[in-house]
Amino acid sequence: MGRPAPPDPVTLSALTDAGLAPVEELAGQGPVLRAALHRLGLARVQDLWFHLPLRYEDRTRVTPIAELRAGESAQVEGRIEAVERGFRYRPQLRVAIADATHQTLVLRFFHFRGAQADALRPGLRLRCFGEVRHGAQGLEMVHPQYQSLPDGAEATTEERLTPVYPTTEGLGQKRLGGLIAKALLRLPAEAALELIPAGLRAGLGLASLRDALLEVHRPSPQADTALLALGRHPAQQRLAFEELLAQHLSLKRLRAQVRALAAPALRGDGSLRARLLAGLPFALTGAQRRVVAEVAHDLAKPVPMLRLVQGDVGSGKTAVAALAALAAVEAGRQVALMAPTELLAEQHLRTFQRWLQPLGVEVVWLAGKVQGRARQAALAAVAAGAPVVIGTHALMQEGVAFRGLGLAIIDEQHRFGVHQRLALRDKGLSGDAVPHQLVLTATPIPRTLAMSAYADLDVSVIDELPPGRTPVATVAISNARRSEVIGRIAAACAEGRQAYWVCTLIEESEQLQAQAAEVAHAELCAALPDLRIGLVHGRMKARDKRQVMDAFKAGDLALLVATTVIEVGVDVPNASLMVIENSERLGLAQLHQLRGRVGRGSVASSCVLLYQPPLGRLARERLAVLRETNDGFRIAEKDLALRGPGEVLGTRQTGQLALRIADLARDASLLPEVHRVGEALLRDHPAAAERLVQRWIGAATRYAGA
Ligand code: ADP
Ligand code: MG
């Protein structure tokens, strides 16, 4: 913000003292803890205040085993009846416990230490917390948290819901919760905490910020647990309002800052673009042509383009990106193309090599895994002015210097978080010119939300699919009919087709996701011994992931068990069947995105949405939307309409804006006020606006790992 700030009515001195103190004052100087806190973006005491729970666990009661239901998380207590250590497919430990209801529950572990297994002896009493699922012998919990209870010892039952925080390796929930509790002791009085001037707050009915923070971190025993689970508790809404406000302010500010800078006017002669178009095996759709023209028009101006291209899965965004890239190359500038995952970046690499190299345009690969001499060579090529550079966010790391970056293309932006774009922009700074930015997303967002999520961007829409696509026939099937679905895979693969089995878990940890996929993989290997079945998840090494993907692409694997890492960009036309587990828990947009991985070839494709019964009315309606339409925009509108007033099924959509507590769909009704307050703050209270952004957005590193 360039202009001098007028005097600000908000008193900030107390906040400065308490909130801006370094976390080391609470956490000490231990290097492991410091590194973990740093990874979470927790540098100051106030960062801990605003590090909000992802969800809550209910440990206020012990559920009798007889009353457990698959799909729910529960706390149980029982005595060990039997322990079995086996090595079918892989080491595993199975512990059967029973309680006074004489029902048994199996606890299953795939990762365990010998001493841990030895300590679990028949007769020992355990208190466990975990998610209940259907197993081979009735209900089970995979990797529950547990505590052993020596005879006579009573386990304490919590009075309040237990918050679960986003965390990282090396920092457990207990430790993090303890630090946050310490930080909250330093919370100043309301007047020093509140940044929205009273005049602007009037009539909004917002709860006190101080009370809201205390309640969210430590819900009172009588708090409405249903509201808390949905994120609709007034304390959560108070914080959601402020978070949306901070997002809005920072996007507005970002746009103003960027647009105040100069960009190179890229006016190529069109020769490379003409040659690419002549060489493509297809003609552009009308929508692609329109968007290509909009982009070219922006690029020709000496002001940085900030444009989002929205297009459904398969709408052909890559061709639009390639044409934009060539426009920059024709004008003598470099282009960087960034994708959120290595898998997707590699897919782009191959496409761009296929399309651009025949034109004599060099394409450089620069991902995190490019190391050593190859990395030096790539960096040298980039510095020397290689025209097109493709990679993951390694492109933004230190040591990567462009000679003359004219255009940055960012695919699947919701994975990045908007503020990462800043970092890329800085890469291009030469003198006072910055590169143009083109952002591609397959997440169609209804207009009202787009205004907020992308307040800094102009929007182009590719609203037409290339001809000849076969819609994906979608069915929802209960998990009780799982074996039928497995039979369907066997039949499809017997005909030479390929299939995906997608494991989904909405969890804070990639490790649990990976475990769920491992469990499914073992199960499918046992059920389908004649099929070659691969496994890919986010915890695998990049090289191993690629090997599995390549084998699947080559047709050497018939079935691929995967986590949602395959959500974006994977393109295997022969794969025509997809099974999605726990589909009732995912957002419609994400399901649509996943489903877009099939239906890419000429064979009729299908998608099976497995769900855990019983299905509520809303969940049924949501899955019905996917059965009825393949149009991503209609799905997005429906999703919002259904989720808006009703219950929210999953936890808040992850990734999209890296929001901590707000949910754009759920909290859409707050947006008009957010925008109004935002404008007034920027105009009349820029210092308070800056503080709000600092408080919620803080260091850009928070988004780097998203
Ligand atoms: P997305 O928008 O999901 O990134 P892609 O760019 O990967 O979609 O395109 C999906 C597929 O459609 C690719 O195989 C691409 O070559 C092809 N394609 C793109 N545009 C057209 C078109 N106009 N006509 C036919 N096929 C097209
Ligand atoms: Mg794409």
GROMACS .gro file of N, CA and C and ligand atoms in nm, residues 311-318 344 347-348 411-412 440-442 568-570 593 597 600, ligand 2:
model
   67
  311GLY      N    1  -1.215  -2.420  -1.657
  311GLY     CA    2  -1.268  -2.510  -1.757
  311GLY      C    3  -1.283  -2.646  -1.695
  312ASP      N    4  -1.393  -2.711  -1.727
  312ASP     CA    5  -1.422  -2.842  -1.671
  312ASP      C    6  -1.308  -2.939  -1.704
  313VAL      N    7  -1.304  -3.046  -1.628
  313VAL     CA    8  -1.207  -3.151  -1.656
  313VAL      C    9  -1.219  -3.193  -1.803
  314GLY      N   10  -1.109  -3.195  -1.874
  314GLY     CA   11  -1.111  -3.240  -2.012
  314GLY      C   12  -1.152  -3.134  -2.113
  315SER      N   13  -1.168  -3.010  -2.069
  315SER     CA   14  -1.215  -2.906  -2.161
  315SER      C   15  -1.102  -2.855  -2.250
  316GLY      N   16  -0.980  -2.898  -2.223
  316GLY     CA   17  -0.870  -2.860  -2.311
  316GLY      C   18  -0.795  -2.735  -2.267
  317LYS      N   19  -0.769  -2.725  -2.139
  317LYS     CA   20  -0.696  -2.609  -2.088
  317LYS      C   21  -0.549  -2.612  -2.130
  318THR      N   22  -0.496  -2.734  -2.150
  318THR     CA   23  -0.354  -2.743  -2.183
  318THR      C   24  -0.323  -2.676  -2.317
  344LEU      N   25   0.140  -3.433  -1.215
  344LEU     CA   26   0.075  -3.345  -1.310
  344LEU      C   27   0.179  -3.266  -1.389
  347GLN      N   28   0.311  -3.479  -1.662
  347GLN     CA   29   0.214  -3.492  -1.771
  347GLN      C   30   0.225  -3.372  -1.865
  348HIS      N   31   0.236  -3.254  -1.806
  348HIS     CA   32   0.251  -3.134  -1.888
  348HIS      C   33   0.382  -3.137  -1.966
  411ASP      N   34  -0.109  -2.419  -1.304
  411ASP     CA   35  -0.220  -2.510  -1.325
  411ASP      C   36  -0.281  -2.551  -1.192
  412GLU      N   37  -0.412  -2.569  -1.192
  412GLU     CA   38  -0.482  -2.620  -1.074
  412GLU      C   39  -0.451  -2.536  -0.952
  440LEU      N   40  -0.484  -2.173  -1.430
  440LEU     CA   41  -0.582  -2.267  -1.485
  440LEU      C   42  -0.646  -2.344  -1.370
  441THR      N   43  -0.777  -2.355  -1.372
  441THR     CA   44  -0.839  -2.439  -1.270
  441THR      C   45  -0.953  -2.519  -1.328
  442ALA      N   46  -0.966  -2.641  -1.278
  442ALA     CA   47  -1.075  -2.728  -1.321
  442ALA      C   48  -1.187  -2.725  -1.218
  568VAL      N   49  -0.582  -3.502  -1.013
  568VAL     CA   50  -0.562  -3.411  -1.124
  568VAL      C   51  -0.466  -3.467  -1.226
  569GLY      N   52  -0.502  -3.448  -1.351
  569GLY     CA   53  -0.404  -3.461  -1.458
  569GLY      C   54  -0.373  -3.599  -1.511
  570VAL      N   55  -0.410  -3.704  -1.440
  570VAL     CA   56  -0.375  -3.836  -1.490
  570VAL      C   57  -0.460  -3.868  -1.613
  593GLN      N   58  -1.410  -3.421  -1.029
  593GLN     CA   59  -1.271  -3.414  -1.069
  593GLN      C   60  -1.210  -3.555  -1.082
  597ARG      N   61  -1.112  -3.869  -1.458
  597ARG     CA   62  -0.998  -3.953  -1.498
  597ARG      C   63  -1.043  -4.066  -1.589
  600ARG      N   64  -1.208  -4.085  -2.096
  600ARG     CA   65  -1.116  -4.011  -2.182
  600ARG      C   66  -1.094  -4.084  -2.314
  708MG      MG   67  -0.530  -3.026  -1.707
   0.00000   0.00000   0.00000
